[in-house]
């Protein structure tokens, strides 16, 4: 089977990496909209339009299923994308919530949700977690972590200072939803910041578990990945060499 993986840029490679390490599909077609990243500060109608344009892009590839690795697109554009696509389209928010609910049984657990401005403003994680009965939710827009990761800063004082900027006034959470494609790359620093206490929810791991639960099967074949970008293909190729 051939899966499309769509992201606003390079961050979705963290989801592609999970699919490479836990093969469910023989072929992965990755598309990063590097010409228009970041999506996080954009309005909902723009994000929906970009999501629909991604469906047009994937029409060239005869994919069997599409994974929207981008949390921001998952928060706003899934319904519209599903109406336009001839194949199933999965986002990462529902799988993330499902993974959290499997790991955290106490409904009074402190849960921190971090993501882009658009993802946090959509309230999608918060609404769905509340519907499951989780009561203690904190959500923080941590968009500045995106360019830091893009710069390849995955540890050290600059990152630690930024984590301190965002997290210094909050109580150590029991779980953190890494609600942005880039954040798994700094999961070690985030965990260290909170003295290793919180359980971290990673979109890539969550979607693999979720698709297995939906009946997709593991394959023994190592997937082939082809990477496309709307701009700076060389840049994405270099990042993919480092991250994958
Ligand atoms: N891919 C985006 C997400 O997961 C982060 C980068 C962006 O703002 O486009 O929300």
Short mmCIF file of C-alpha atoms and ligand atoms in Angstrom, two decimals:
data_model
loop_
_atom_site.label_atom_id
_atom_site.label_comp_id
_atom_site.label_asym_id
_atom_site.label_seq_id
_atom_site.Cartn_x
_atom_site.Cartn_y
_atom_site.Cartn_z
CA UNK A 1 0.00 0.00 0.00
CA UNK A 2 1.07 3.56 -0.66
CA UNK A 3 0.61 6.25 1.98
CA UNK A 4 0.85 10.00 1.50
CA UNK A 5 2.26 12.01 4.39
CA UNK A 6 1.50 15.71 4.29
CA UNK A 7 3.02 18.44 6.40
CA UNK A 8 3.51 22.18 6.24
CA UNK A 9 7.25 21.57 5.93
CA UNK A 10 9.97 19.35 7.35
CA UNK A 11 8.36 18.58 10.73
CA UNK A 12 6.19 15.77 9.39
CA UNK A 13 9.36 13.77 8.82
CA UNK A 14 9.00 12.82 12.50
CA UNK A 15 5.77 11.04 11.53
CA UNK A 16 7.40 9.56 8.40
CA UNK A 17 10.20 8.25 10.64
CA UNK A 18 7.67 6.39 12.81
CA UNK A 19 6.22 4.85 9.64
CA UNK A 20 9.70 3.83 8.50
CA UNK A 21 10.47 2.25 11.86
CA UNK A 22 7.07 0.54 12.14
CA UNK A 23 6.19 -0.33 8.56
CA UNK A 24 2.48 -0.44 7.74
CA UNK A 25 2.89 0.68 4.11
CA UNK A 26 5.34 -0.36 1.41
CA UNK A 27 5.62 3.15 -0.04
CA UNK A 28 5.61 6.59 1.57
CA UNK A 29 5.12 9.74 -0.51
CA UNK A 30 6.06 12.72 1.66
CA UNK A 31 5.02 16.23 0.73
CA UNK A 32 6.23 19.23 2.71
CA UNK A 33 4.80 22.63 1.77
CA UNK A 34 8.11 24.31 2.50
CA UNK A 35 7.15 27.33 0.35
CA UNK A 36 4.43 28.32 2.81
CA UNK A 37 5.59 27.00 6.19
CA UNK A 38 4.78 27.89 8.97
CA UNK A 39 1.03 27.26 8.97
CA UNK A 40 0.75 27.82 12.72
CA UNK A 41 0.31 31.63 12.61
CA UNK A 42 -2.17 31.52 9.67
CA UNK A 43 -5.96 31.88 9.65
CA UNK A 44 -8.25 28.87 9.52
CA UNK A 45 -9.50 29.56 5.96
CA UNK A 46 -5.91 29.70 4.68
CA UNK A 47 -5.04 26.45 6.45
CA UNK A 48 -8.12 24.76 4.94
CA UNK A 49 -7.17 26.00 1.46
CA UNK A 50 -3.64 24.63 1.86
CA UNK A 51 -5.07 21.29 3.01
CA UNK A 52 -7.29 21.10 -0.07
CA UNK A 53 -4.35 21.96 -2.31
CA UNK A 54 -2.43 19.09 -0.75
CA UNK A 55 -5.23 16.73 -1.85
CA UNK A 56 -4.73 18.03 -5.40
CA UNK A 57 -1.00 17.36 -5.09
CA UNK A 58 -1.58 13.77 -3.93
CA UNK A 59 -4.02 13.16 -6.80
CA UNK A 60 -0.87 12.62 -8.89
CA UNK A 61 0.29 9.63 -6.85
CA UNK A 62 -2.53 7.09 -6.57
CA UNK A 63 -2.18 6.83 -2.79
CA UNK A 64 -4.33 4.45 -0.73
CA UNK A 65 -4.42 6.61 2.38
CA UNK A 66 -3.28 10.05 3.46
CA UNK A 67 -1.85 11.01 6.84
CA UNK A 68 -1.91 14.69 7.67
CA UNK A 69 1.11 14.81 9.95
CA UNK A 70 0.62 18.52 10.60
CA UNK A 71 -1.33 19.20 13.79
CA UNK A 72 -2.37 22.62 12.50
CA UNK A 73 -3.96 21.14 9.37
CA UNK A 74 -5.45 18.30 11.43
CA UNK A 75 -7.12 20.90 13.65
CA UNK A 76 -8.90 22.75 10.84
CA UNK A 77 -8.94 21.06 7.46
CA UNK A 78 -9.70 17.36 7.92
CA UNK A 79 -13.44 17.50 7.17
CA UNK A 80 -12.91 19.47 3.95
CA UNK A 81 -9.99 17.28 2.90
CA UNK A 82 -12.03 14.12 3.52
CA UNK A 83 -14.84 15.40 1.31
CA UNK A 84 -12.42 16.00 -1.54
CA UNK A 85 -10.27 12.87 -1.22
CA UNK A 86 -11.03 9.49 -2.76
CA UNK A 87 -9.12 7.69 0.02
CA UNK A 88 -9.19 7.80 3.82
CA UNK A 89 -7.55 10.86 5.37
CA UNK A 90 -6.22 10.62 8.92
CA UNK A 91 -5.08 13.50 11.07
CA UNK A 92 -2.91 13.30 14.17
CA UNK A 93 -5.16 14.85 16.82
CA UNK A 94 -7.58 11.95 17.29
CA UNK A 95 -4.71 9.41 17.44
CA UNK A 96 -2.87 11.63 19.96
CA UNK A 97 -5.91 11.81 22.21
CA UNK A 98 -6.51 8.08 21.84
CA UNK A 99 -2.85 7.36 22.76
CA UNK A 100 -3.09 9.63 25.80
CA UNK A 101 -6.31 8.03 27.01
CA UNK A 102 -4.63 4.59 26.72
CA UNK A 103 -1.70 5.71 28.84
CA UNK A 104 -3.27 8.03 31.40
CA UNK A 105 -6.10 6.52 33.36
CA UNK A 106 -6.58 9.20 36.04
CA UNK A 107 -8.99 11.86 34.86
CA UNK A 108 -7.55 14.37 37.33
CA UNK A 109 -4.07 13.99 35.78
CA UNK A 110 -2.41 17.27 34.80
CA UNK A 111 -2.17 17.36 31.04
CA UNK A 112 -0.18 19.92 29.12
CA UNK A 113 -0.92 20.50 25.44
CA UNK A 114 1.67 22.38 23.40
CA UNK A 115 1.31 23.38 19.77
CA UNK A 116 1.19 26.22 17.31
CA UNK A 117 -1.04 29.24 17.82
CA UNK A 118 -3.64 27.87 15.38
CA UNK A 119 -3.68 24.39 16.94
CA UNK A 120 -4.11 25.71 20.48
CA UNK A 121 -6.70 28.30 19.38
CA UNK A 122 -8.73 25.64 17.57
CA UNK A 123 -9.39 24.04 20.97
CA UNK A 124 -9.51 20.61 19.29
CA UNK A 125 -7.26 18.81 21.77
CA UNK A 126 -8.88 20.57 24.73
CA UNK A 127 -12.51 19.85 23.64
CA UNK A 128 -11.88 16.19 22.93
CA UNK A 129 -9.94 15.61 26.15
CA UNK A 130 -12.68 17.33 28.15
CA UNK A 131 -15.26 15.09 26.47
CA UNK A 132 -13.30 12.11 27.76
CA UNK A 133 -13.51 13.54 31.27
CA UNK A 134 -9.99 14.95 31.66
CA UNK A 135 -10.32 17.94 33.95
CA UNK A 136 -6.90 19.47 34.44
CA UNK A 137 -5.77 20.77 31.08
CA UNK A 138 -3.21 23.45 30.38
CA UNK A 139 -2.53 24.54 26.82
CA UNK A 140 0.33 26.75 25.68
CA UNK A 141 1.16 28.15 22.25
CA UNK A 142 4.82 27.33 21.81
CA UNK A 143 5.32 28.34 18.19
CA UNK A 144 8.83 29.74 18.76
CA UNK A 145 10.05 26.18 19.29
CA UNK A 146 9.36 25.48 15.59
CA UNK A 147 12.13 27.74 14.13
CA UNK A 148 14.50 26.62 16.88
CA UNK A 149 14.08 23.00 15.79
CA UNK A 150 14.31 24.01 12.10
CA UNK A 151 17.67 25.59 12.98
CA UNK A 152 18.78 22.19 14.24
CA UNK A 153 18.93 23.36 17.88
CA UNK A 154 17.78 20.21 19.66
CA UNK A 155 19.58 20.79 22.98
CA UNK A 156 21.60 23.43 24.84
CA UNK A 157 21.12 26.83 26.45
CA UNK A 158 19.02 28.54 23.72
CA UNK A 159 16.45 25.75 23.81
CA UNK A 160 16.52 25.52 27.60
CA UNK A 161 15.90 29.26 27.86
CA UNK A 162 12.92 28.99 25.50
CA UNK A 163 11.48 26.05 27.46
CA UNK A 164 11.88 28.11 30.62
CA UNK A 165 10.10 31.03 28.95
CA UNK A 166 7.08 28.86 28.15
CA UNK A 167 6.99 26.54 31.16
CA UNK A 168 8.34 28.42 34.18
CA UNK A 169 4.96 29.20 35.69
CA UNK A 170 3.34 25.79 35.30
CA UNK A 171 3.24 22.77 37.57
CA UNK A 172 5.05 19.65 36.32
CA UNK A 173 2.44 17.86 34.19
CA UNK A 174 1.71 14.12 34.27
CA UNK A 175 1.51 14.03 30.48
CA UNK A 176 2.40 16.33 27.61
CA UNK A 177 0.80 16.19 24.18
CA UNK A 178 3.49 17.18 21.71
CA UNK A 179 0.88 18.81 19.48
CA UNK A 180 3.26 19.86 16.73
CA UNK A 181 5.30 17.83 14.28
CA UNK A 182 8.59 19.38 15.38
CA UNK A 183 8.40 18.70 19.08
CA UNK A 184 9.35 14.99 19.14
CA UNK A 185 12.82 16.16 18.08
CA UNK A 186 13.18 18.05 21.36
CA UNK A 187 11.32 15.53 23.52
CA UNK A 188 14.49 14.75 25.48
CA UNK A 189 14.99 18.40 26.42
CA UNK A 190 11.30 18.77 27.32
CA UNK A 191 11.39 15.66 29.48
CA UNK A 192 14.60 16.80 31.18
CA UNK A 193 13.06 20.20 31.88
CA UNK A 194 10.36 18.47 33.92
CA UNK A 195 12.82 16.02 35.58
CA UNK A 196 11.64 13.11 33.39
CA UNK A 197 8.23 12.98 35.05
CA UNK A 198 5.68 13.47 32.25
CA UNK A 199 4.58 10.87 29.74
CA UNK A 200 5.04 12.38 26.27
CA UNK A 201 2.57 11.80 23.44
CA UNK A 202 4.25 11.80 20.03
CA UNK A 203 2.04 12.09 16.89
CA UNK A 204 4.10 9.57 14.88
CA UNK A 205 3.96 6.84 17.51
CA UNK A 206 0.30 7.60 18.14
CA UNK A 207 -0.74 7.32 14.47
CA UNK A 208 1.06 3.98 14.05
CA UNK A 209 -0.74 2.52 17.10
CA UNK A 210 -4.03 4.07 15.99
CA UNK A 211 -3.81 2.63 12.46
CA UNK A 212 -2.98 -0.83 13.86
CA UNK A 213 -6.06 -0.48 16.05
CA UNK A 214 -8.07 0.49 12.93
CA UNK A 215 -7.02 -2.77 11.28
CA UNK A 216 -3.97 -1.78 9.21
CA UNK A 217 -1.37 -4.54 9.28
CA UNK A 218 2.39 -4.48 9.77
CA UNK A 219 4.45 -5.35 6.72
CA UNK A 220 7.92 -6.95 6.71
CA UNK A 221 9.05 -4.85 3.75
CA UNK A 222 11.15 -1.77 4.51
CA UNK A 223 9.15 1.14 3.05
CA UNK A 224 10.47 3.23 0.18
CA UNK A 225 10.16 6.95 0.82
CA UNK A 226 10.01 9.68 -1.82
CA UNK A 227 10.18 13.26 -0.62
CA UNK A 228 8.60 16.26 -2.36
CA UNK A 229 8.72 19.91 -1.35
CA UNK A 230 7.04 23.03 -2.71
CA UNK A 231 10.28 25.01 -2.27
CA UNK A 232 13.91 24.46 -1.30
CA UNK A 233 13.96 20.76 -2.12
CA UNK A 234 17.65 20.58 -1.30
CA UNK A 235 17.00 21.96 2.20
CA UNK A 236 14.34 19.34 2.90
CA UNK A 237 16.60 16.62 1.51
CA UNK A 238 19.37 17.70 3.91
CA UNK A 239 17.01 17.78 6.89
CA UNK A 240 15.65 14.35 5.94
CA UNK A 241 19.21 12.95 5.89
CA UNK A 242 19.70 14.25 9.43
CA UNK A 243 16.32 13.38 10.91
CA UNK A 244 15.40 10.10 9.26
N1 LIG B 1 3.61 21.23 11.13
C1 LIG B 1 3.07 22.20 12.05
C2 LIG B 1 2.22 21.50 13.11
O1 LIG B 1 2.36 20.34 13.39
C3 LIG B 1 4.17 23.01 12.70
C4 LIG B 1 4.86 23.99 11.80
C5 LIG B 1 3.95 25.06 11.21
O2 LIG B 1 3.58 26.02 11.91
O3 LIG B 1 3.64 24.93 10.04
O4 LIG B 1 1.34 22.13 13.68
#
